[in-house]
Amino acid sequence: MSEVRPMTEVRPILELENVTMTFGGLRAVDGLSLTVFEGEIVGLIGPNGAGKTTVFNCVTQFYKQYEGLIRLTKDDGAVDLRDVPVTQVVRHGITRTFQNLDLVPDLSIEDNVLVGAHTRFQTGVLSHLLRTPRARSEEKEMRDRAGEVLDFLGIAHLKDLYVAGQPYGILKKVEIARSLMAEPRLIILDEPAAGLNDQETKALDALIYQIRERYRTTVLLIEHNMALVMNVCDRVCAINFGRFLAMGAPVTIQRNPQVQEAYLGKDEHL
Amino acid sequence: MNRRLTAQPCGTSILAAIGRRPLLQFALLAAALLVIAVLPHLGLMRFSTMSIYAYTAIYTVVALGMNILLGFSGLISLGTAGFIGAGALGMGVFLRMGLPFEAAALVVLAISGSVGALIGLFSLKVESIYLAIATLFVGEILRQVYTSVPIFGGEFIRIGAVRLFGVFELNQILQVERSILYAVIVGILFISMVLMHHLVKSRTGRALMAMSRSEHAAQAMGVSLLKYRLIAFVTATLYATAGGILYALYFQSAPTRAWTLNVSLLVIAMVVVGGFKSIVGTFLGAIIIYGLPNLLLKDLLGDISYVFSGALIILVILFYPRGFVYVGHDLRRVVSTLRARARRAP
Ligand SMILES: Nc1ncnc2c1ncn2[C@@H]1O[C@H](COP(=O)(O)OP(=O)(O)OP(=O)(O)O)[C@@H](O)[C@H]1O
Ligand SMILES: [Mg+2]
């Protein structure tokens, strides 16, 4: 089994049991089972169209019609995520980034990041309309936190710029910053390195480690960049045509004949 | 160039300093409008001209609500006129029942707001063009109700002098009191601007924008589409109704036939021409679409002046899709580029 395990006690945070998701006749995810332990960095790999993003969409409840079970373990017990509306998933400590970036182009970088703090606010519409002292201090507090997160990601100096027109590498970081603002226990990254240049990808290794250390989160990521996966992941799960292929330490997965075969003839490399 | 596009105007000139202080902008605007209250008494302006400014201010309040919908939330309503009518006629009905002005206003806002909430609920089911058609029918139904239900008094409801806070009786027939009424309307316009500014620069405003521009991320971050569509529609409805209440306050009579689709379209045009998401721009839009034709062109061109608004809307959509208020912004950019180039030249 897996050689590398989280440093602390071994407790599952996210479990998928026999998850199947079909679109018409296509089984995009096919009987997938997978466990992520607390504090781990787990990679989900597979060729294009293997169903990786679909898995994420099921976990974050954008898709509800999946078969099987997706369970989140929290301090106060386990939750069947299917019972959680998509907009409540974040309150259970799961946030995500999007493969095709989903930001507000005509808001500043800072304001985009603040969208991630949505559930952290206590004040509502009326206090916002009147800008009560409470609303004001809360806004300031959140802005300070956004400043810290942006600083951590090294883009604090860009906070007042609009998102529209920013390079890809910056936008990816804005997405990560937005997710971190929600104080997640599990952060799900859909291809964080896609579109980044070599230098940016190298920096991402360290960044993902730091995210885990500094924000005490578990990380589940989809990635095509094998160097990144090999460097940062504690364990890797490979899928193809929605089906489980293998799971284990990055090296074992890389050497796995089935996994190699899945990538054969594709223009991607292990 | 694009990377220089900051959310905050920068620079040290007085204009840039004002640009950074929206509340100061609103205050300056209100102060300028207040001067108009005095001009007729000095013989520098006709009283009927002051009424055009009053109507422009009222339209601005309504259009601010439309900007919440259209500019911030990516939603549309073609039923706005129905809610302005609800404000004006509702005030007529409740004032005649003997309710104090403020109480009548609260009742009218509550009723209208509830209908707005219903439309918000409905908007979850239908998108874009279908939402436009659905709200169009809401507006038409309201118009039918106003013209055919006897309680609204047929042609119009005469309201007559109103008493504010139970003490200040104001009659628009008297010149001094009409100026005071005008000042009250400008005051409420100012408050509407401040409240809207507060709202859009808050968690609520960000959620509205995220809902319309990055729906999936918004949901993943916990933004309930239902809740924020409701907020958008209720706010827009309340602003439209407030406009109607101001109409009743200033003109002290409420027509039943005036609340047509045409009015709703003018309000949309004000947002489009003035500037999406811009509060000062919304006022500009009201001036351009309603004020200018009535202040200047009507004397020169007669009814054809309305062709002007139509042509203007088309021009703006073609060349200034973000709205007129950004002309200044873009001009500033052109000037600074030219300056930079001039400096670089040998
Ligand atoms: N909403 C949808 N409707 C229909 N088919 C879909 C939908 N989403 C995904 N699919 C299909 O399901 C399969 C898996 O898609 P998915 O996006 O999960 O792949 P992926 O592993 O993330 O691929 P990539 O590496 O290209 O991002 C593909 O065949 C895709 O066409
Ligand atoms: Mg994908």
XYZ file of C-alpha atoms in Angstrom, chain A residues 62 86-87 90 96 98 102-108 111 114-116 118-119 121 123 125 128-131 139 143 158 160-162 165-166 178-179, chain B residues 2-8 194-199 201-204 206-207 209-210 213-217 219-225 228 231 277:
72
model
C -22.061 20.719 -8.750
C -23.602 23.191 -3.566
C -23.435 26.607 -1.895
C -17.668 25.615 1.516
C -11.822 24.578 -5.020
C -11.468 25.999 -11.522
C -13.874 31.558 -12.914
C -13.139 35.094 -11.742
C -14.999 38.397 -11.911
C -13.193 40.339 -14.646
C -14.433 43.766 -13.578
C -13.527 43.466 -9.930
C -10.068 44.158 -8.564
C -12.225 42.118 -4.337
C -12.780 38.727 -0.901
C -15.506 36.765 -2.692
C -13.800 33.742 -1.167
C -18.213 35.218 1.609
C -19.130 32.691 4.280
C -18.834 37.428 7.039
C -23.054 41.050 8.484
C -27.533 43.355 3.410
C -24.107 46.844 4.351
C -26.679 49.366 3.097
C -26.229 51.475 6.199
C -22.538 50.682 6.493
C -14.906 44.604 5.922
C -9.445 43.128 3.657
C -1.281 43.884 -7.657
C -5.936 47.074 -6.866
C -5.659 45.970 -10.479
C -8.624 44.598 -12.338
C -6.107 41.477 -18.738
C -3.891 39.867 -16.094
C -9.848 33.188 -3.110
C -10.071 29.560 -2.004
C -4.121 46.850 -19.486
C -2.045 46.043 -16.456
C -2.178 49.690 -15.543
C -5.948 49.558 -15.350
C -6.514 49.936 -11.648
C -9.802 49.827 -9.841
C -8.915 53.118 -8.182
C -24.929 56.754 -0.726
C -26.918 53.630 0.172
C -26.269 52.104 -3.217
C -22.587 52.908 -2.949
C -22.471 51.215 0.434
C -24.269 48.184 -0.910
C -18.897 48.118 -2.212
C -19.640 45.386 0.277
C -19.842 41.646 0.579
C -23.338 41.928 -0.914
C -19.293 41.419 -4.573
C -21.697 38.503 -4.283
C -21.178 40.522 -9.284
C -19.797 37.046 -8.659
C -19.953 36.875 -13.814
C -18.591 33.700 -12.275
C -21.625 31.716 -11.299
C -19.825 28.485 -10.480
C -17.121 30.064 -8.383
C -21.613 28.945 -5.672
C -18.432 27.208 -4.607
C -17.693 30.174 -2.328
C -21.134 29.952 -0.743
C -23.092 32.593 -2.669
C -26.704 31.456 -2.853
C -28.080 32.386 -6.265
C -28.836 37.261 -4.230
C -31.762 40.885 -3.117
C -22.174 50.017 -12.401
